Coordinates of C-alpha atoms and ligand atoms in Angstrom, one line a residue:
Chain A
M30 CA 98.6 -34.6 150.0
E31 CA 99.6 -31.0 149.5
R32 CA 98.9 -28.3 152.0
R33 CA 95.5 -26.6 151.4
D34 CA 95.0 -22.9 151.4
S35 CA 94.9 -21.6 154.9
A36 CA 91.5 -20.1 154.4
M37 CA 89.9 -23.5 154.6
S38 CA 89.5 -26.1 157.3
K39 CA 88.2 -29.6 156.8
T40 CA 84.7 -29.1 158.4
Q41 CA 84.2 -25.7 157.0
V42 CA 81.1 -25.3 154.9
H43 CA 81.4 -21.6 154.2
F44 CA 83.8 -20.3 151.7
H45 CA 85.1 -16.7 151.8
P46 CA 81.8 -14.7 151.5
D47 CA 83.0 -12.8 148.4
G48 CA 84.0 -16.0 146.7
Q49 CA 80.9 -17.9 147.6
E50 CA 79.0 -16.9 144.5
A51 CA 81.7 -18.3 142.2
L52 CA 81.8 -21.5 144.3
V53 CA 78.1 -22.0 144.2
E54 CA 78.1 -21.4 140.4
L55 CA 80.8 -23.9 139.9
L56 CA 79.0 -26.5 142.0
F57 CA 75.8 -26.0 140.0
Q58 CA 77.7 -26.6 136.8
L59 CA 79.3 -29.8 138.2
A60 CA 76.0 -31.1 139.7
D61 CA 73.7 -30.3 136.8
D62 CA 76.2 -31.7 134.2
D63 CA 76.3 -35.1 135.9
F64 CA 72.6 -35.1 136.8
L65 CA 71.3 -34.5 133.3
L66 CA 73.7 -36.9 131.7
A67 CA 72.8 -39.6 134.3
Y68 CA 69.2 -38.9 133.5
R69 CA 69.7 -39.4 129.8
G70 CA 71.6 -42.6 130.6
S71 CA 68.8 -43.9 132.7
E72 CA 66.4 -43.5 129.7
W73 CA 68.6 -46.1 127.9
L74 CA 67.8 -48.8 130.5
G75 CA 66.6 -51.9 128.7
L76 CA 67.4 -50.5 125.3
A77 CA 71.2 -50.8 125.0
P78 CA 72.7 -52.8 122.1
H79 CA 73.1 -55.9 124.3
I80 CA 72.4 -57.1 127.8
E81 CA 76.0 -56.8 129.1
E82 CA 76.0 -53.2 127.9
D83 CA 72.7 -52.5 129.5
I84 CA 74.2 -53.6 132.8
A85 CA 77.5 -51.7 132.4
F86 CA 75.8 -48.5 131.2
S87 CA 73.4 -48.6 134.0
S88 CA 76.2 -48.9 136.5
I89 CA 77.9 -45.9 134.9
S90 CA 74.7 -43.9 135.0
Q91 CA 74.2 -44.8 138.7
D92 CA 77.8 -43.6 139.5
T93 CA 77.1 -40.4 137.6
M94 CA 73.9 -39.8 139.4
G95 CA 75.7 -40.5 142.7
H96 CA 78.3 -37.8 141.7
A97 CA 75.5 -35.3 141.1
A98 CA 74.0 -36.2 144.5
M99 CA 77.4 -35.4 146.2
Y100 CA 77.6 -32.0 144.5
Y101 CA 74.0 -31.2 145.4
Q102 CA 74.9 -32.2 148.9
L103 CA 77.8 -29.7 149.0
L104 CA 75.3 -27.0 147.8
E105 CA 72.9 -28.1 150.6
D106 CA 75.8 -27.8 153.1
L107 CA 76.4 -24.2 151.8
G108 CA 72.7 -23.4 152.6
C109 CA 71.4 -23.3 149.0
G110 CA 68.4 -25.6 149.8
S111 CA 67.9 -29.3 150.0
A112 CA 69.8 -31.5 147.6
D113 CA 66.5 -33.0 146.3
E114 CA 65.0 -29.6 145.8
L115 CA 68.0 -28.4 143.9
A116 CA 68.0 -31.5 141.7
H117 CA 64.2 -31.7 141.0
A118 CA 62.7 -28.2 141.5
R119 CA 64.9 -25.7 139.8
P120 CA 63.5 -24.3 136.5
A121 CA 65.5 -24.6 133.2
A122 CA 66.8 -21.0 133.3
A123 CA 68.5 -21.7 136.7
R124 CA 70.2 -24.8 135.4
R125 CA 73.9 -24.6 134.6
N126 CA 74.6 -27.8 132.8
A127 CA 76.2 -27.8 129.3
V128 CA 73.5 -28.1 126.6
L129 CA 75.2 -31.1 125.1
L130 CA 74.3 -33.1 128.2
E131 CA 70.6 -32.3 128.1
R132 CA 70.1 -33.2 124.5
V133 CA 67.8 -36.2 123.8
N134 CA 69.3 -39.6 123.1
G135 CA 67.5 -39.5 119.7
P136 CA 64.0 -39.3 118.3
G137 CA 61.1 -40.9 120.2
H138 CA 60.4 -41.3 123.9
Y139 CA 61.9 -43.7 126.4
L140 CA 58.6 -45.6 126.6
R141 CA 57.4 -45.2 123.0
E142 CA 59.3 -45.7 119.8
P143 CA 62.7 -44.9 121.3
R144 CA 64.8 -44.5 118.1
Y145 CA 67.9 -43.8 120.2
D146 CA 71.3 -43.1 118.6
W147 CA 74.0 -45.3 120.1
A148 CA 76.7 -43.5 118.1
F149 CA 75.8 -40.1 119.6
T150 CA 75.6 -41.6 123.1
V151 CA 79.0 -43.2 122.8
V152 CA 80.7 -40.0 121.5
R153 CA 78.9 -37.7 124.0
Q154 CA 79.9 -40.0 126.9
Y155 CA 83.4 -40.4 125.8
F156 CA 84.1 -36.7 125.2
Y157 CA 82.3 -35.7 128.4
T158 CA 84.1 -38.3 130.5
Q159 CA 87.5 -37.0 129.3
A160 CA 86.5 -33.4 130.1
K161 CA 85.2 -34.5 133.4
R162 CA 88.4 -36.3 134.3
I163 CA 90.5 -33.2 133.5
R164 CA 88.2 -31.0 135.5
L165 CA 88.3 -33.4 138.5
E166 CA 92.1 -33.5 138.4
S167 CA 92.1 -29.7 138.7
L168 CA 89.5 -29.7 141.5
T169 CA 91.4 -32.2 143.7
K170 CA 94.3 -29.8 143.9
R171 CA 92.2 -26.7 144.7
V172 CA 91.4 -24.7 147.8
Y173 CA 87.8 -25.7 148.8
T174 CA 88.5 -28.9 150.8
P175 CA 85.0 -30.4 150.7
L176 CA 84.9 -30.1 146.9
A177 CA 88.5 -31.4 146.6
E178 CA 87.5 -34.4 148.7
V179 CA 84.4 -35.2 146.6
A180 CA 86.4 -34.8 143.4
A181 CA 89.0 -37.3 144.7
K182 CA 86.3 -39.9 145.4
I183 CA 84.7 -39.4 142.0
Q184 CA 88.1 -39.7 140.2
V185 CA 88.4 -43.3 141.4
E186 CA 85.2 -44.4 139.6
L187 CA 86.0 -42.4 136.5
H188 CA 88.9 -44.6 135.4
Y189 CA 86.5 -47.4 134.5
H190 CA 84.0 -45.1 132.8
L191 CA 86.7 -43.8 130.6
L192 CA 88.0 -47.2 129.7
H193 CA 84.4 -48.3 128.8
W194 CA 83.6 -45.4 126.5
H195 CA 87.1 -45.4 124.9
T196 CA 86.6 -49.0 124.0
W197 CA 83.2 -48.3 122.3
F198 CA 84.5 -45.2 120.6
V199 CA 87.5 -46.9 119.0
Q200 CA 85.7 -50.2 118.2
L201 CA 82.7 -48.6 116.5
T202 CA 84.7 -45.9 114.7
N203 CA 87.1 -48.5 113.3
A204 CA 84.4 -50.8 112.2
P205 CA 83.8 -50.6 108.5
G206 CA 80.7 -49.3 106.7
E207 CA 77.7 -47.9 108.4
A208 CA 79.3 -47.8 111.9
R209 CA 82.1 -45.5 110.8
T210 CA 79.7 -43.2 108.9
R211 CA 77.4 -43.0 112.0
M212 CA 80.3 -42.3 114.3
T213 CA 81.8 -39.7 112.1
K214 CA 78.5 -37.9 112.0
A215 CA 78.1 -38.2 115.8
I216 CA 81.6 -36.7 116.3
Q217 CA 80.6 -33.7 114.3
D218 CA 77.4 -33.4 116.2
V219 CA 79.0 -33.6 119.6
A220 CA 81.8 -31.3 118.7
A221 CA 79.3 -28.7 117.6
D222 CA 78.2 -28.4 121.3
F223 CA 81.4 -29.5 123.1
A224 CA 82.6 -25.9 123.8
G225 CA 79.6 -25.7 126.1
V226 CA 81.1 -28.4 128.3
L227 CA 84.5 -26.8 128.4
T228 CA 83.5 -23.3 129.3
L229 CA 83.1 -22.2 132.9
G230 CA 80.6 -19.5 131.9
A231 CA 80.3 -15.8 132.8
K232 CA 81.7 -16.4 136.3
G233 CA 84.6 -18.5 135.2
A234 CA 87.2 -15.8 135.8
D235 CA 86.0 -15.4 139.4
M236 CA 86.3 -19.2 139.9
V237 CA 89.9 -19.0 138.8
R238 CA 90.6 -15.9 140.9
W239 CA 89.3 -17.6 144.1
G240 CA 91.5 -20.6 143.4
L241 CA 88.6 -23.0 142.8
I242 CA 89.7 -24.4 139.5
D243 CA 92.2 -23.9 136.7
D244 CA 91.5 -21.5 133.8
E245 CA 89.1 -22.9 131.2
K246 CA 91.8 -22.3 128.5
V247 CA 94.1 -24.6 130.4
L248 CA 91.4 -27.2 131.0
T249 CA 90.5 -27.1 127.3
E250 CA 94.0 -27.7 126.2
R251 CA 94.4 -30.6 128.5
T252 CA 91.1 -32.1 127.3
I253 CA 92.1 -31.8 123.7
A254 CA 95.5 -33.4 124.5
A255 CA 93.6 -36.3 126.3
L256 CA 91.3 -36.9 123.3
A257 CA 93.9 -36.6 120.6
P258 CA 95.4 -40.1 120.9
A259 CA 91.9 -41.7 120.3
F260 CA 91.6 -39.7 117.1
A261 CA 94.9 -41.0 116.0
E262 CA 93.7 -44.5 116.8
V263 CA 90.7 -44.2 114.6
G264 CA 92.5 -42.2 111.8
L265 CA 90.1 -39.3 111.8
D266 CA 90.8 -35.6 111.6
W267 CA 90.4 -33.5 114.7
P268 CA 86.8 -32.0 114.8
M269 CA 87.8 -28.4 115.5
P270 CA 86.7 -25.9 116.3
F271 CA 84.3 -26.9 119.1
G272 CA 81.0 -24.9 119.2
M273 CA 78.1 -24.0 121.3
K274 CA 75.5 -24.5 118.5
H275 CA 72.5 -24.9 120.9
G276 CA 73.5 -22.2 123.4
N277 CA 75.7 -21.7 126.5
G278 CA 74.0 -23.7 129.3
R279 CA 76.5 -22.2 131.9
N280 CA 74.7 -18.9 131.4
G281 CA 71.2 -20.4 131.6
E282 CA 70.6 -20.8 127.9
H283 CA 68.9 -24.2 127.2
T284 CA 66.8 -26.1 124.7
P285 CA 63.3 -27.6 124.9
D286 CA 65.0 -30.9 125.5
L287 CA 65.8 -29.7 129.0
D288 CA 62.2 -28.6 129.7
E289 CA 61.0 -32.1 128.7
A290 CA 63.7 -33.8 130.8
L291 CA 62.9 -31.7 133.9
A292 CA 59.1 -32.3 133.5
T293 CA 59.8 -36.1 133.5
L294 CA 62.4 -36.3 136.2
S295 CA 60.3 -34.3 138.6
E296 CA 56.9 -35.6 137.7
V297 CA 56.5 -37.6 141.0
Y298 CA 58.4 -35.1 143.1
R299 CA 56.0 -32.4 142.1
A300 CA 52.9 -34.6 142.3
V301 CA 52.2 -34.2 146.0
P302 CA 53.6 -31.0 147.4
H303 CA 55.7 -31.4 150.6
A304 CA 55.3 -35.2 150.6
V305 CA 58.1 -37.5 151.8
W306 CA 58.9 -40.2 149.3
Chain B
M30 CA 87.9 -93.2 132.7
A31 CA 86.9 -96.8 133.1
A32 CA 83.7 -95.6 134.7
M33 CA 83.1 -93.4 131.7
M34 CA 83.6 -96.3 129.3
T35 CA 81.2 -98.4 131.2
F36 CA 78.6 -95.6 131.4
T37 CA 78.6 -95.0 127.6
R38 CA 77.9 -98.7 127.1
L39 CA 74.7 -98.6 129.2
S40 CA 71.3 -98.6 127.6
D41 CA 69.2 -95.5 127.8
E42 CA 66.9 -97.1 130.4
E43 CA 70.0 -97.9 132.6
K44 CA 71.3 -94.4 132.2
Y45 CA 67.9 -93.0 133.2
E46 CA 67.8 -95.3 136.2
R47 CA 71.2 -94.1 137.3
F48 CA 70.2 -90.5 136.7
M49 CA 67.1 -90.8 138.9
Q50 CA 69.2 -92.5 141.6
R51 CA 71.6 -89.6 141.5
I52 CA 69.0 -86.9 141.9
E53 CA 67.1 -88.8 144.5
A54 CA 70.3 -89.1 146.5
G55 CA 70.5 -85.3 146.3
E56 CA 73.4 -85.2 143.9
K57 CA 73.7 -82.3 141.5
I58 CA 73.5 -82.7 137.8
E59 CA 76.0 -80.6 135.8
A60 CA 75.8 -79.2 132.3
D61 CA 78.0 -81.9 130.7
D62 CA 76.3 -84.9 132.5
W63 CA 74.0 -87.2 130.8
M64 CA 70.4 -86.3 131.3
P65 CA 67.1 -87.5 129.9
D66 CA 65.7 -85.3 127.1
E67 CA 62.5 -84.6 129.1
Y68 CA 64.7 -83.1 131.9
R69 CA 66.8 -81.0 129.5
T70 CA 63.7 -79.7 127.7
A71 CA 61.9 -78.9 130.9
L72 CA 65.0 -77.1 132.3
I73 CA 65.5 -75.1 129.0
K74 CA 61.9 -74.0 129.0
L75 CA 61.9 -73.1 132.7
I76 CA 65.3 -71.3 132.7
A77 CA 64.8 -69.5 129.4
M78 CA 61.4 -68.3 130.6
H79 CA 63.0 -67.2 133.9
A80 CA 65.7 -65.3 132.0
V81 CA 63.4 -63.4 129.7
S82 CA 61.0 -62.7 132.6
E83 CA 63.9 -61.0 134.4
I84 CA 64.7 -58.9 131.3
M85 CA 61.0 -58.1 130.6
G86 CA 60.6 -57.6 134.3
A87 CA 63.0 -54.6 134.1
L88 CA 60.5 -52.8 131.9
P89 CA 57.6 -51.9 134.2
E90 CA 60.1 -50.4 136.7
K91 CA 62.2 -48.9 134.0
E92 CA 59.2 -46.5 133.4
W93 CA 59.8 -45.1 136.9
V94 CA 63.6 -44.9 136.9
P95 CA 63.9 -41.4 135.4
K96 CA 60.9 -40.3 137.4
A97 CA 61.8 -41.6 140.9
P98 CA 61.0 -38.8 143.3
S99 CA 64.3 -38.2 145.1
L100 CA 68.0 -38.7 144.5
R101 CA 68.0 -41.6 146.9
R102 CA 65.1 -43.3 145.1
K103 CA 66.6 -42.6 141.7
L104 CA 69.8 -44.4 142.8
G105 CA 67.9 -47.2 144.4
I106 CA 65.6 -48.1 141.5
M107 CA 68.4 -47.8 139.0
A108 CA 70.4 -50.3 141.0
K109 CA 67.4 -52.6 141.3
V110 CA 66.6 -52.6 137.6
Q111 CA 70.2 -53.2 136.8
D112 CA 70.2 -56.2 139.1
E113 CA 67.3 -57.6 137.2
M114 CA 69.1 -57.3 133.9
G115 CA 72.0 -59.0 135.6
H116 CA 69.8 -61.9 136.6
G117 CA 68.6 -62.2 133.0
Q118 CA 72.2 -62.3 131.8
L119 CA 73.2 -64.9 134.4
L120 CA 70.3 -67.2 133.5
L121 CA 70.8 -66.8 129.8
R122 CA 74.3 -68.3 130.3
V123 CA 72.8 -71.2 132.3
A124 CA 70.2 -71.8 129.5
E125 CA 72.9 -71.5 126.8
D126 CA 74.9 -74.4 128.2
L127 CA 71.8 -76.6 128.2
M128 CA 71.0 -75.6 124.6
A129 CA 74.5 -76.1 123.3
P130 CA 73.9 -79.8 122.3
L131 CA 70.8 -78.6 120.3
G132 CA 72.9 -76.0 118.5
K133 CA 71.1 -73.0 119.9
T134 CA 72.4 -69.9 121.6
R135 CA 71.0 -66.9 123.6
E136 CA 70.2 -65.2 120.3
D137 CA 67.6 -67.9 119.7
I138 CA 66.1 -67.2 123.2
L139 CA 65.9 -63.4 122.6
E140 CA 64.5 -63.9 119.1
D141 CA 62.0 -66.4 120.4
L142 CA 60.9 -63.7 122.9
L143 CA 60.5 -61.0 120.2
N144 CA 58.7 -63.5 117.9
E145 CA 56.5 -64.5 120.8
R146 CA 57.5 -68.2 120.8
L147 CA 58.7 -67.8 124.3
K148 CA 56.5 -66.6 127.1
F149 CA 57.4 -64.3 130.0
H150 CA 55.9 -64.1 133.5
N151 CA 52.3 -62.9 133.8
V152 CA 53.1 -60.1 136.2
F153 CA 55.3 -58.3 133.7
H154 CA 52.4 -57.9 131.3
M155 CA 50.6 -55.6 133.7
A156 CA 50.5 -51.8 133.7
A157 CA 52.5 -49.8 136.3
P158 CA 50.8 -46.4 136.0
T159 CA 52.1 -44.8 139.3
W160 CA 55.1 -44.6 141.5
A161 CA 53.2 -46.8 144.0
D162 CA 53.2 -49.6 141.4
A163 CA 57.0 -49.4 141.2
G164 CA 57.1 -49.8 145.0
L165 CA 54.6 -52.6 145.0
I166 CA 56.5 -54.5 142.4
G167 CA 59.6 -54.4 144.5
W168 CA 57.8 -55.3 147.7
L169 CA 55.3 -58.0 146.6
V170 CA 56.4 -59.2 143.1
D171 CA 60.0 -59.6 144.3
G172 CA 58.7 -61.0 147.5
A173 CA 56.7 -63.6 145.6
A174 CA 59.8 -64.3 143.4
I175 CA 61.8 -65.0 146.5
M176 CA 59.3 -67.7 147.4
T177 CA 59.3 -69.4 144.1
Q178 CA 63.0 -69.2 143.7
T179 CA 63.8 -70.3 147.3
N180 CA 61.7 -73.3 146.4
M181 CA 64.2 -74.2 143.7
L182 CA 67.4 -73.4 145.6
D183 CA 68.1 -77.1 146.0
A184 CA 67.2 -77.9 142.4
S185 CA 68.8 -81.1 141.0
Y186 CA 70.4 -79.1 138.2
G187 CA 73.5 -77.6 139.8
P188 CA 74.1 -74.5 137.6
Y189 CA 70.6 -73.3 138.1
A190 CA 70.7 -73.9 141.8
R191 CA 73.9 -71.8 142.1
A192 CA 72.5 -69.0 139.9
L193 CA 69.4 -68.9 142.1
K194 CA 71.4 -68.6 145.2
R195 CA 73.0 -65.4 143.9
I196 CA 69.8 -64.1 142.6
C197 CA 67.9 -64.7 145.8
A198 CA 70.5 -62.8 147.8
E199 CA 69.8 -59.8 145.6
E200 CA 66.1 -60.3 145.6
V201 CA 66.1 -59.7 149.4
F202 CA 67.5 -56.2 148.8
H203 CA 64.9 -55.6 146.1
A204 CA 62.1 -56.5 148.5
Q205 CA 63.6 -54.2 151.1
H206 CA 63.8 -51.4 148.5
G207 CA 60.2 -52.0 147.6
E208 CA 59.1 -52.1 151.2
S209 CA 60.8 -48.9 152.0
I210 CA 58.9 -47.1 149.1
I211 CA 55.7 -48.7 150.4
L212 CA 56.2 -47.6 154.0
A213 CA 56.9 -44.0 152.9
L214 CA 53.6 -44.0 151.0
A215 CA 51.7 -45.7 153.8
E216 CA 52.9 -43.1 156.3
G217 CA 52.4 -40.3 153.8
T218 CA 49.7 -37.9 152.7
K219 CA 46.1 -38.9 151.8
E220 CA 47.1 -38.8 148.1
Q221 CA 50.0 -41.1 148.7
K222 CA 47.9 -43.6 150.7
E223 CA 45.3 -43.6 148.0
M224 CA 47.9 -44.2 145.4
L225 CA 49.2 -47.2 147.3
Q226 CA 45.7 -48.7 147.8
E227 CA 45.0 -48.4 144.1
A228 CA 48.2 -50.0 143.2
L229 CA 47.4 -53.0 145.5
N230 CA 43.9 -53.3 143.9
R231 CA 45.5 -53.3 140.5
W232 CA 48.2 -55.9 141.4
W233 CA 46.3 -58.3 143.6
E234 CA 45.0 -60.7 140.9
A235 CA 48.3 -60.7 139.1
L236 CA 50.0 -61.6 142.4
L237 CA 47.7 -64.6 142.9
M238 CA 48.4 -65.7 139.3
F239 CA 52.1 -65.3 139.9
F240 CA 52.4 -68.8 141.4
G241 CA 50.5 -70.5 138.6
P242 CA 47.3 -72.5 138.6
P243 CA 46.7 -74.9 141.4
T244 CA 46.4 -78.0 139.2
A245 CA 47.0 -78.9 135.6
D246 CA 43.3 -79.1 134.8
T247 CA 42.9 -75.4 135.4
T248 CA 44.8 -74.5 132.3
G249 CA 46.0 -77.8 131.0
T250 CA 49.6 -76.6 130.9
S251 CA 51.0 -76.9 134.4
K252 CA 54.6 -77.9 134.4
Q253 CA 54.7 -78.4 138.1
D254 CA 54.4 -82.3 138.0
I255 CA 57.6 -82.7 135.8
T256 CA 59.6 -80.2 137.8
I257 CA 58.7 -81.9 141.1
K258 CA 59.4 -85.4 139.6
Y259 CA 62.9 -84.3 138.7
R260 CA 63.5 -82.5 142.0
I261 CA 63.8 -79.1 140.4
R262 CA 61.3 -77.8 142.9
T263 CA 59.7 -79.2 146.0
K264 CA 56.5 -77.3 146.8
T265 CA 53.4 -77.1 144.6
N266 CA 52.0 -73.8 143.2
E267 CA 49.3 -73.8 145.8
Q268 CA 51.7 -74.4 148.7
L269 CA 53.7 -71.4 147.5
R270 CA 50.7 -69.2 147.2
Q271 CA 49.7 -70.2 150.8
D272 CA 53.2 -69.3 152.0
F273 CA 52.9 -65.9 150.3
F274 CA 49.6 -65.2 152.1
T275 CA 51.0 -66.2 155.4
K276 CA 54.0 -63.9 155.0
Y277 CA 52.3 -60.9 153.4
V278 CA 48.6 -60.8 154.2
P279 CA 49.2 -59.8 157.9
R280 CA 51.8 -57.2 156.7
I281 CA 49.4 -55.7 154.2
W282 CA 46.6 -55.4 156.8
A283 CA 49.1 -53.9 159.3
L284 CA 49.7 -51.1 156.9
G285 CA 46.0 -50.2 156.9
L286 CA 45.5 -51.5 153.4
K287 CA 42.5 -53.4 152.2
I288 CA 42.9 -56.6 150.2
P289 CA 40.5 -56.4 147.3
D290 CA 38.9 -59.8 148.2
E291 CA 36.4 -59.7 151.0
T292 CA 36.5 -63.5 151.3
M293 CA 40.2 -63.5 152.3
H294 CA 40.7 -65.1 155.7
F295 CA 42.7 -67.8 157.4
D296 CA 40.7 -71.0 158.1
K297 CA 42.1 -72.3 161.3
E298 CA 40.5 -75.8 161.0
K299 CA 41.7 -76.4 157.5
G300 CA 45.0 -74.6 158.3
Q301 CA 44.9 -72.6 155.1
W302 CA 44.0 -69.3 153.6
I303 CA 40.6 -69.0 151.9
Y304 CA 40.6 -66.6 148.9
R305 CA 38.8 -65.9 145.7
Q306 CA 40.4 -67.6 142.7
P307 CA 41.7 -65.3 140.0
D308 CA 40.3 -65.6 136.5
W309 CA 42.5 -68.3 135.1
E310 CA 41.0 -67.7 131.6
R311 CA 42.4 -64.2 131.8
F312 CA 45.7 -65.6 133.0
K313 CA 46.0 -67.8 129.8
E314 CA 45.3 -64.7 127.7
I315 CA 47.9 -62.6 129.5
I316 CA 50.7 -65.1 129.1
R317 CA 49.8 -65.4 125.4
N318 CA 51.0 -61.8 125.2
N319 CA 47.5 -60.4 125.3
G320 CA 47.9 -58.7 128.6
P321 CA 47.4 -54.9 129.0
K322 CA 51.1 -54.1 128.3
S323 CA 52.4 -57.2 126.6
Q324 CA 52.6 -55.8 123.1
E325 CA 53.8 -52.3 124.1
R326 CA 56.7 -53.8 126.1
L327 CA 57.6 -56.3 123.4
E328 CA 57.5 -53.4 120.9
L329 CA 59.9 -51.4 123.0
R330 CA 62.4 -54.2 122.8
R331 CA 61.8 -54.8 119.1
T332 CA 62.4 -51.1 118.4
A333 CA 65.7 -51.2 120.4
Y334 CA 66.7 -54.4 118.6
K335 CA 66.1 -52.9 115.2
Q336 CA 67.6 -49.5 116.2
N337 CA 70.9 -51.2 117.3
A338 CA 71.2 -53.6 114.4
W339 CA 74.2 -51.6 113.0
V340 CA 76.0 -51.9 116.4
R341 CA 75.6 -55.7 116.4
E342 CA 76.8 -55.8 112.8
A343 CA 79.8 -53.6 113.7
L344 CA 80.7 -55.8 116.7
G345 CA 80.3 -58.9 114.5
A346 CA 82.7 -57.4 111.9
V347 CA 85.2 -56.6 114.6
R348 CA 85.0 -60.1 116.0
T349 CA 85.5 -61.7 112.6
A350 CA 88.4 -59.4 111.8
G351 CA 90.0 -60.3 115.1
Ligands
LIG10 FE1 65.4 -60.7 139.6
LIG11 FE1 64.2 -58.6 141.8

């Protein structure tokens, strides 16, 4: 393992005070991204195309929720509040996740008439997992040791996630008829918001300056390079440019989908104030 | 080989006699072994019902997965519900092997469920309106399931006995997961304690029903005689219910909860628990898919089935092409 920046030590939970703001911002992006996507994944439980997929998808969503929990824990260690509070009690405007990850799985509700869109889910998961892998690779090599260590742990699980979604992506897009039409539409839909996943937001330059992560331009190039072979496999044109159609979540811009998600995921948490569950 | 040749020449009565000797000697029957039709039919019914009950059983808790009140609870209940789907999958495979000579597959089982030709367990027709219900399901429904499944761990049908072994090992974790939720509520605020008591009130009758009617004449449909004859299970419904009381009634009381049956007590002379019978007419209605949540939960699966039709079609096309 390469030598870490001398500003850090293994047990240290305080970053350089001037860089702390950028670090906290980055951790919120990482935590909220995984938390919201794991939540959307958990809504699929019992509704996936077949029972094997239900089990595999659930396992991926658990991993992803576990990743969020590790990031929230890092924030707790930095004195930002308890991990549960950070996950459950922050209002939409304080959330830093990409809008793509908060968007609903489709029309309906997870308990009533869930007319969920498997194509959108596959494409969102596949694109996001690629971006996440690139981001993690960058994080493991950076200066804040507690984060680099968490990133290395997460990386191990990501290999399987990527394989899983890549298989679905290629299989469905290469299937004739309705499947290809739906997948093509889903790719357009995901691409329209994918820039929101790739950006590091208004404090991105500070994150780079403090050696926390690579520049978002570099990360974007690497993500595109990672996704390109799959597009060759399915014989589709590259869906550029990526957009932020529904806003930049990194800067606190969100959709009503997030309000609905937060209301549901914190319903019990908020029901009895100060209770232990 | 010679033994095989001789066996095929035996009359059906002789085969049956040998079969009974084997199971009475504690031997395991495997999927490809000869078995009487009655045995095969009883197993298919039992295992298919068990499989779809696991799958439908994921739904009441599924309601609480996105809402679980902490990161730890969210992870715990996700893992638990995933296990239940895994049990469903494992059991579908066991049922499929038994159905193969009849030319049927798991698709038939799942379609029978959606078309209401195949029943699922009474408890999973009930509402789970609070977080306490989610905890109670883990603690007491899984606790009850451990009892009925342990009762079949030595089933004469080997593949089922082996599946149950794996399932029971996981059920123990489920019961601990449920108990941990219950303990937090029992030690919690006034609201949390009330939430817990109300959940127990709601689930008590369903828990009694879980073990099935005491005798065939209660509902006219008890399968327990056949399953005991073929050494699929050992204890009767009533023995299991009594075991459940012995294990859980003292624990429920110890948590300061009230069982919604003032006649409930242990009769030392008779050596058994005295309790009020649940309404077995209601039980019959519930398992006919007329329970409080039967149709809503079936509808959820039907919607998903319809919604994903294009995915199944695409996978089918890929398979044929390959
Ligand atoms: Fe189970
Ligand atoms: Fe269970």
